[in-house]
mmCIF file of C-alpha atoms in Angstrom:
data_model
loop_
_atom_site.group_PDB
_atom_site.id
_atom_site.type_symbol
_atom_site.label_atom_id
_atom_site.label_comp_id
_atom_site.label_asym_id
_atom_site.label_seq_id
_atom_site.Cartn_x
_atom_site.Cartn_y
_atom_site.Cartn_z
ATOM 1 C CA MET P 1 86.455 -2.312 25.670
ATOM 2 C CA ALA P 2 85.277 -1.928 21.927
ATOM 3 C CA GLY P 3 82.911 -4.879 22.377
ATOM 4 C CA SER P 4 81.447 -3.603 25.632
ATOM 5 C CA SER P 5 80.685 -0.205 24.166
ATOM 6 C CA ARG P 6 78.623 -1.756 21.403
ATOM 7 C CA PHE P 7 76.426 -3.830 23.943
ATOM 8 C CA PRO P 8 74.431 -0.890 25.349
ATOM 9 C CA ALA P 9 73.878 0.574 21.907
ATOM 10 C CA THR P 10 72.384 -2.637 20.882
ATOM 11 C CA LEU P 11 70.109 -2.760 23.826
ATOM 12 C CA VAL P 12 69.111 0.946 23.295
ATOM 13 C CA THR P 13 68.264 0.248 19.658
ATOM 14 C CA ALA P 14 66.291 -2.792 20.328
ATOM 15 C CA ALA P 15 64.246 -1.055 23.253
ATOM 16 C CA LEU P 16 63.495 1.944 20.700
ATOM 17 C CA ALA P 17 62.258 -0.405 17.888
ATOM 18 C CA ALA P 18 60.097 -2.215 20.431
ATOM 19 C CA LEU P 19 58.713 0.987 21.637
ATOM 20 C CA LEU P 20 58.008 2.326 18.209
ATOM 21 C CA SER P 21 56.502 -0.901 17.093
ATOM 22 C CA GLY P 22 54.008 -0.710 20.064
ATOM 23 C CA ALA P 23 53.075 2.730 19.358
ATOM 24 C CA ALA P 24 52.502 2.041 15.751
ATOM 25 C CA LEU P 25 50.241 -0.890 16.892
ATOM 26 C CA ALA P 26 48.405 0.983 19.520
ATOM 27 C CA GLN P 27 47.525 3.764 16.844
ATOM 28 C CA THR P 28 46.207 1.425 14.331
ATOM 29 C CA PRO P 29 42.335 1.653 14.570
ATOM 30 C CA ALA P 30 40.348 -1.494 15.660
ATOM 31 C CA PRO P 31 38.517 -2.998 12.547
ATOM 32 C CA ALA P 32 34.700 -1.956 12.418
ATOM 33 C CA PRO P 33 32.451 -4.877 13.860
ATOM 34 C CA ALA P 34 30.653 -6.675 11.032
ATOM 35 C CA ALA P 35 27.012 -5.740 10.335
ATOM 36 C CA PRO P 36 24.563 -8.079 11.722
ATOM 37 C CA PRO P 37 22.892 -10.394 8.963
ATOM 38 C CA ALA P 38 19.535 -9.210 7.847
ATOM 39 C CA PRO P 39 16.718 -11.162 9.479
ATOM 40 C CA ASP P 40 14.925 -13.771 7.501
ATOM 41 C CA TRP P 41 11.578 -12.446 8.439
ATOM 42 C CA THR P 42 10.311 -8.934 9.033
ATOM 43 C CA LEU P 43 6.998 -7.822 10.737
ATOM 44 C CA THR P 44 5.659 -4.143 10.134
ATOM 45 C CA GLY P 45 2.493 -2.682 11.055
ATOM 46 C CA ASN P 46 0.653 0.627 10.077
ATOM 47 C CA LEU P 47 -2.256 2.696 11.522
ATOM 48 C CA GLY P 48 -3.980 5.545 10.164
ATOM 49 C CA LEU P 49 -6.722 8.013 10.347
ATOM 50 C CA TYR P 50 -8.393 9.158 7.077
ATOM 51 C CA SER P 51 -10.979 12.074 6.643
ATOM 52 C CA GLN P 52 -12.861 9.309 4.495
ATOM 53 C CA TYR P 53 -12.152 6.055 2.850
ATOM 54 C CA VAL P 54 -11.867 6.328 -0.939
ATOM 55 C CA PHE P 55 -11.235 3.018 -2.983
ATOM 56 C CA ARG P 56 -10.602 3.255 -6.572
ATOM 57 C CA GLY P 57 -12.022 6.862 -6.717
ATOM 58 C CA VAL P 58 -15.321 5.681 -4.832
ATOM 59 C CA SER P 59 -15.957 6.773 -1.229
ATOM 60 C CA GLN P 60 -16.605 3.629 0.927
ATOM 61 C CA THR P 61 -17.716 5.666 3.955
ATOM 62 C CA ASN P 62 -20.140 8.077 2.935
ATOM 63 C CA GLU P 63 -17.362 10.769 2.921
ATOM 64 C CA LYS P 64 -16.988 10.386 6.704
ATOM 65 C CA PRO P 65 -13.898 9.464 8.577
ATOM 66 C CA ALA P 66 -12.022 6.073 8.627
ATOM 67 C CA VAL P 67 -9.712 4.458 10.839
ATOM 68 C CA GLN P 68 -7.414 1.894 9.018
ATOM 69 C CA GLY P 69 -4.550 -0.206 9.786
ATOM 70 C CA GLY P 70 -2.778 -3.559 9.207
ATOM 71 C CA PHE P 71 0.134 -6.024 9.431
ATOM 72 C CA ASP P 72 2.712 -7.125 6.885
ATOM 73 C CA LEU P 73 5.071 -10.119 7.420
ATOM 74 C CA GLY P 74 7.846 -10.495 4.901
ATOM 75 C CA HIS P 75 10.692 -12.946 4.190
ATOM 76 C CA LYS P 76 14.086 -12.237 2.554
ATOM 77 C CA SER P 77 13.124 -14.530 -0.326
ATOM 78 C CA GLY P 78 10.411 -12.166 -1.565
ATOM 79 C CA PHE P 79 7.339 -14.000 -0.064
ATOM 80 C CA TYR P 80 4.947 -11.842 1.964
ATOM 81 C CA ALA P 81 1.502 -12.017 3.616
ATOM 82 C CA GLY P 82 -0.622 -9.598 5.283
ATOM 83 C CA THR P 83 -4.014 -8.209 6.670
ATOM 84 C CA TRP P 84 -5.484 -4.784 6.699
ATOM 85 C CA ALA P 85 -8.993 -3.409 7.742
ATOM 86 C CA SER P 86 -11.083 -0.455 7.523
ATOM 87 C CA ASN P 87 -14.589 0.789 8.684
ATOM 88 C CA VAL P 88 -16.900 1.023 5.691
ATOM 89 C CA SER P 89 -20.576 2.220 5.286
ATOM 90 C CA TRP P 90 -21.338 1.733 1.587
ATOM 91 C CA ILE P 91 -23.124 -1.447 1.952
ATOM 92 C CA SER P 92 -25.614 -0.366 4.524
ATOM 93 C CA ASP P 93 -25.899 2.820 2.591
ATOM 94 C CA GLY P 94 -26.979 1.243 -0.589
ATOM 95 C CA ASN P 95 -29.181 -1.269 1.257
ATOM 96 C CA PRO P 96 -30.388 -0.487 5.001
ATOM 97 C CA ALA P 97 -31.593 -4.228 5.119
ATOM 98 C CA ALA P 98 -27.736 -5.234 5.090
ATOM 99 C CA SER P 99 -25.523 -4.686 7.963
ATOM 100 C CA ALA P 100 -21.685 -4.770 7.253
ATOM 101 C CA SER P 101 -19.506 -2.071 8.641
ATOM 102 C CA MET P 102 -16.102 -3.461 8.121
ATOM 103 C CA GLU P 103 -13.780 -4.386 5.234
ATOM 104 C CA TRP P 104 -11.189 -6.950 6.153
ATOM 105 C CA ASP P 105 -8.594 -7.881 3.833
ATOM 106 C CA PHE P 106 -6.138 -10.736 3.665
ATOM 107 C CA TYR P 107 -3.290 -10.874 1.084
ATOM 108 C CA GLY P 108 -0.194 -12.907 0.188
ATOM 109 C CA GLY P 109 2.441 -13.064 -2.633
ATOM 110 C CA PHE P 110 5.747 -12.935 -3.864
ATOM 111 C CA LYS P 111 7.899 -9.788 -5.163
ATOM 112 C CA GLY P 112 11.412 -9.743 -6.430
ATOM 113 C CA SER P 113 13.697 -7.553 -8.411
ATOM 114 C CA LEU P 114 14.526 -7.698 -12.179
ATOM 115 C CA PRO P 115 17.398 -5.864 -14.339
ATOM 116 C CA ALA P 116 17.313 -2.132 -14.887
ATOM 117 C CA ASP P 117 15.501 -1.126 -11.681
ATOM 118 C CA PHE P 118 12.359 -3.149 -12.603
ATOM 119 C CA GLY P 119 10.705 -5.188 -10.054
ATOM 120 C CA TYR P 120 7.531 -7.494 -9.998
ATOM 121 C CA ASP P 121 4.938 -8.434 -7.458
ATOM 122 C CA LEU P 122 2.293 -11.459 -7.746
ATOM 123 C CA GLY P 123 -0.254 -12.229 -5.371
ATOM 124 C CA VAL P 124 -3.809 -12.832 -4.255
ATOM 125 C CA LEU P 125 -6.167 -10.525 -2.197
ATOM 126 C CA TYR P 126 -9.492 -11.299 -0.436
ATOM 127 C CA TYR P 127 -11.869 -8.634 0.415
ATOM 128 C CA TRP P 128 -14.065 -9.725 3.160
ATOM 129 C CA TYR P 129 -17.103 -7.721 4.438
ATOM 130 C CA PRO P 130 -18.394 -9.383 7.464
ATOM 131 C CA GLY P 131 -21.949 -8.730 8.576
ATOM 132 C CA SER P 132 -25.565 -9.767 8.074
ATOM 133 C CA TYR P 133 -27.259 -9.763 4.880
ATOM 134 C CA PRO P 134 -30.975 -10.110 3.864
ATOM 135 C CA SER P 135 -32.170 -13.142 1.767
ATOM 136 C CA GLY P 136 -31.145 -12.945 -1.753
ATOM 137 C CA TYR P 137 -28.469 -10.249 -1.248
ATOM 138 C CA VAL P 138 -25.209 -10.724 -3.284
ATOM 139 C CA GLU P 139 -22.645 -10.510 -0.694
ATOM 140 C CA PRO P 140 -19.792 -8.346 -1.881
ATOM 141 C CA ASN P 141 -16.785 -10.666 -0.799
ATOM 142 C CA THR P 142 -14.180 -10.470 -3.633
ATOM 143 C CA THR P 143 -10.973 -12.606 -4.600
ATOM 144 C CA GLU P 144 -8.632 -10.812 -6.866
ATOM 145 C CA LEU P 145 -5.160 -12.236 -8.474
ATOM 146 C CA TYR P 146 -2.947 -9.302 -9.165
ATOM 147 C CA ALA P 147 0.291 -8.893 -11.024
ATOM 148 C CA GLY P 148 2.394 -5.689 -10.546
ATOM 149 C CA LEU P 149 5.622 -4.180 -12.405
ATOM 150 C CA THR P 150 7.517 -1.455 -10.798
ATOM 151 C CA TRP P 151 10.358 0.812 -12.110
ATOM 152 C CA LYS P 152 11.792 3.299 -9.689
ATOM 153 C CA PHE P 153 9.003 5.769 -8.671
ATOM 154 C CA LEU P 154 6.362 4.050 -11.089
ATOM 155 C CA ALA P 155 4.188 1.095 -10.600
ATOM 156 C CA ALA P 156 1.621 -0.698 -12.705
ATOM 157 C CA LYS P 157 -0.771 -3.250 -11.426
ATOM 158 C CA TYR P 158 -3.532 -5.359 -12.798
ATOM 159 C CA SER P 159 -6.170 -7.014 -10.684
ATOM 160 C CA TYR P 160 -8.545 -9.916 -11.876
ATOM 161 C CA SER P 161 -11.632 -11.127 -9.981
ATOM 162 C CA VAL P 162 -11.879 -14.887 -9.727
ATOM 163 C CA ASN P 163 -15.224 -15.011 -8.309
ATOM 164 C CA ASN P 164 -18.715 -14.306 -9.558
ATOM 165 C CA LYS P 165 -19.855 -11.597 -7.236
ATOM 166 C CA THR P 166 -17.228 -8.985 -7.676
ATOM 167 C CA PHE P 167 -17.997 -6.306 -4.794
ATOM 168 C CA GLY P 168 -21.527 -7.268 -5.023
ATOM 169 C CA PHE P 169 -22.187 -7.523 -8.652
ATOM 170 C CA PRO P 170 -23.628 -10.940 -9.843
ATOM 171 C CA ASP P 171 -22.420 -12.694 -12.919
ATOM 172 C CA SER P 172 -19.226 -10.688 -12.845
ATOM 173 C CA LEU P 173 -16.337 -13.279 -13.039
ATOM 174 C CA GLY P 174 -13.308 -11.710 -14.903
ATOM 175 C CA SER P 175 -13.938 -8.215 -13.885
ATOM 176 C CA SER P 176 -10.655 -6.242 -13.613
ATOM 177 C CA TYR P 177 -8.913 -3.090 -12.604
ATOM 178 C CA LEU P 178 -5.736 -1.582 -14.243
ATOM 179 C CA GLU P 179 -3.897 1.166 -12.338
ATOM 180 C CA LEU P 180 -0.595 3.121 -12.954
ATOM 181 C CA ASN P 181 0.769 4.891 -9.699
ATOM 182 C CA ALA P 182 3.623 7.424 -9.219
ATOM 183 C CA ASN P 183 5.147 8.276 -5.852
ATOM 184 C CA LEU P 184 8.033 10.705 -6.659
ATOM 185 C CA ASP P 185 10.321 12.022 -3.796
ATOM 186 C CA VAL P 186 10.957 15.633 -4.650
ATOM 187 C CA ILE P 187 12.696 16.731 -1.207
ATOM 188 C CA ASP P 188 14.907 14.333 0.629
ATOM 189 C CA LYS P 189 14.481 16.270 4.074
ATOM 190 C CA VAL P 190 12.867 19.560 4.902
ATOM 191 C CA SER P 191 14.158 19.768 8.456
ATOM 192 C CA ASP P 192 14.976 17.829 11.563
ATOM 193 C CA ALA P 193 11.089 17.784 12.120
ATOM 194 C CA ILE P 194 9.968 17.337 8.722
ATOM 195 C CA GLY P 195 11.221 14.585 6.423
ATOM 196 C CA LYS P 196 10.960 13.798 2.757
ATOM 197 C CA VAL P 197 8.180 15.224 0.473
ATOM 198 C CA THR P 198 6.577 12.760 -1.973
ATOM 199 C CA LEU P 199 4.249 13.597 -4.802
ATOM 200 C CA ILE P 200 1.479 11.186 -5.487
ATOM 201 C CA GLY P 201 -0.161 10.271 -8.866
ATOM 202 C CA HIS P 202 -2.607 7.773 -9.954
ATOM 203 C CA VAL P 203 -4.835 6.798 -12.678
ATOM 204 C CA GLY P 204 -6.939 3.672 -12.986
ATOM 205 C CA HIS P 205 -9.823 1.896 -14.749
ATOM 206 C CA GLN P 206 -12.439 -0.531 -13.452
ATOM 207 C CA TRP P 207 -14.079 -3.021 -15.788
ATOM 208 C CA TYR P 208 -17.239 -5.167 -14.838
ATOM 209 C CA THR P 209 -18.336 -8.300 -16.819
ATOM 210 C CA GLY P 210 -21.835 -9.857 -16.869
ATOM 211 C CA GLU P 211 -25.149 -8.278 -16.167
ATOM 212 C CA THR P 212 -27.666 -7.800 -13.084
ATOM 213 C CA ASN P 213 -31.313 -8.333 -13.903
ATOM 214 C CA GLY P 214 -30.600 -7.723 -17.596
ATOM 215 C CA PHE P 215 -28.665 -4.453 -17.103
ATOM 216 C CA ALA P 216 -25.169 -4.691 -18.127
ATOM 217 C CA ASN P 217 -22.747 -4.425 -15.496
ATOM 218 C CA SER P 218 -20.446 -2.507 -17.710
ATOM 219 C CA ASN P 219 -22.522 0.374 -17.054
ATOM 220 C CA TYR P 220 -20.760 0.729 -13.856
ATOM 221 C CA GLU P 221 -17.409 0.984 -15.456
ATOM 222 C CA TYR P 222 -15.233 4.258 -14.936
ATOM 223 C CA THR P 223 -11.720 5.722 -14.837
ATOM 224 C CA ASP P 224 -10.501 7.335 -11.807
ATOM 225 C CA TRP P 225 -7.463 9.337 -10.859
ATOM 226 C CA LYS P 226 -6.032 11.335 -7.979
ATOM 227 C CA VAL P 227 -3.070 13.682 -7.293
ATOM 228 C CA GLY P 228 -1.687 14.731 -3.802
ATOM 229 C CA ALA P 229 1.424 14.977 -1.679
ATOM 230 C CA ALA P 230 2.653 13.485 1.609
ATOM 231 C CA THR P 231 5.508 14.085 4.061
ATOM 232 C CA GLU P 232 6.688 12.895 7.349
ATOM 233 C CA VAL P 233 6.362 14.957 10.621
ATOM 234 C CA TYR P 234 8.499 13.499 13.548
ATOM 235 C CA GLY P 235 8.067 10.074 11.975
ATOM 236 C CA VAL P 236 4.312 10.170 11.162
ATOM 237 C CA THR P 237 3.114 10.305 7.628
ATOM 238 C CA VAL P 238 0.761 13.387 6.785
ATOM 239 C CA GLY P 239 -0.921 13.597 3.307
ATOM 240 C CA ILE P 240 -3.581 15.015 1.084
ATOM 241 C CA TYR P 241 -4.924 14.166 -2.222
ATOM 242 C CA TYR P 242 -7.777 15.063 -4.695
ATOM 243 C CA SER P 243 -9.572 11.988 -6.360
ATOM 244 C CA ASP P 244 -12.185 12.026 -9.211
ATOM 245 C CA THR P 245 -13.840 9.809 -11.724
ATOM 246 C CA ASN P 246 -15.813 9.847 -14.841
ATOM 247 C CA ALA P 247 -18.361 7.275 -13.289
ATOM 248 C CA ASN P 248 -22.091 7.707 -14.030
ATOM 249 C CA ASN P 249 -23.078 9.742 -11.064
ATOM 250 C CA ALA P 250 -26.767 8.429 -11.178
ATOM 251 C CA LEU P 251 -25.492 4.972 -10.636
ATOM 252 C CA TYR P 252 -23.018 6.075 -7.786
ATOM 253 C CA THR P 253 -25.484 8.140 -5.640
ATOM 254 C CA ASN P 254 -26.468 6.568 -2.387
ATOM 255 C CA GLN P 255 -29.787 6.947 -0.468
ATOM 256 C CA PHE P 256 -28.458 10.110 1.344
ATOM 257 C CA GLY P 257 -28.030 11.892 -2.044
ATOM 258 C CA LYS P 258 -24.158 11.690 -1.992
ATOM 259 C CA LYS P 259 -22.402 11.306 -5.292
ATOM 260 C CA ILE P 260 -19.690 8.836 -3.870
ATOM 261 C CA ALA P 261 -17.778 8.585 -7.220
ATOM 262 C CA ASP P 262 -17.523 12.393 -7.669
ATOM 263 C CA SER P 263 -14.613 14.813 -6.734
ATOM 264 C CA GLN P 264 -13.280 14.094 -3.313
ATOM 265 C CA PHE P 265 -10.499 15.389 -0.975
ATOM 266 C CA VAL P 266 -8.802 13.131 1.377
ATOM 267 C CA GLY P 267 -6.491 14.171 4.221
ATOM 268 C CA TYR P 268 -4.776 11.606 6.383
ATOM 269 C CA ILE P 269 -2.212 10.692 9.179
ATOM 270 C CA GLN P 270 -0.449 7.356 9.344
ATOM 271 C CA LYS P 271 2.246 5.718 11.554
ATOM 272 C CA THR P 272 4.255 2.753 10.374
ATOM 273 C CA PHE P 273 5.845 0.729 13.064
#
């Protein structure tokens, strides 16, 4: 009798242990699925509408609107290549016999990270201005090599022209441009509709080598600067900035009397996809 009384107790104990074990297993959360690996290649695009196109402090569209856009292809190794285009008018504004209403850029390079939040960027950029030009006209197609260094919200970049007709200046091999840019996020998010707010700052200097018909191209050198701000509204970047230079206005006034290197305001909207 003593033995038979212990048998049911053993069964009950085993059953309870199994039940509790099953309950414990059922309550253990399933492991989170592993994040998919980052793709080897990424492709992004951008399209924007600007009140005017200002390049290195100089209006390229006679202070008229510009439509701009491009594509960028990047590899996880740091290699990248891209293209970008905008309407321009400065070529025909300077010489009505020339007809070129587009700037089409092609670029490629390699970027990577360095210790202490630094990064680097090395590449080449080709500015192409397709169109028709009169005999003897120095076409402005330009090739520049560049080297950049970044640190958090700051970026410095040096561009060096490797052809002898930098933006239409003959005998200009070795012309260069040095710039310092700042993009500082001051507000992470304003609301569900308005995203981060970024302050924009820039200062740069353009050098020209050589001479044109005995007139030193260095007379066209100048320093430019700009300040502005940008934010995101429903995923679209909206911005405005003020730009100015110390260029000789007499040399940067087109046939319409516009001082294209003088103070400028630029507003824009841009979408990246």
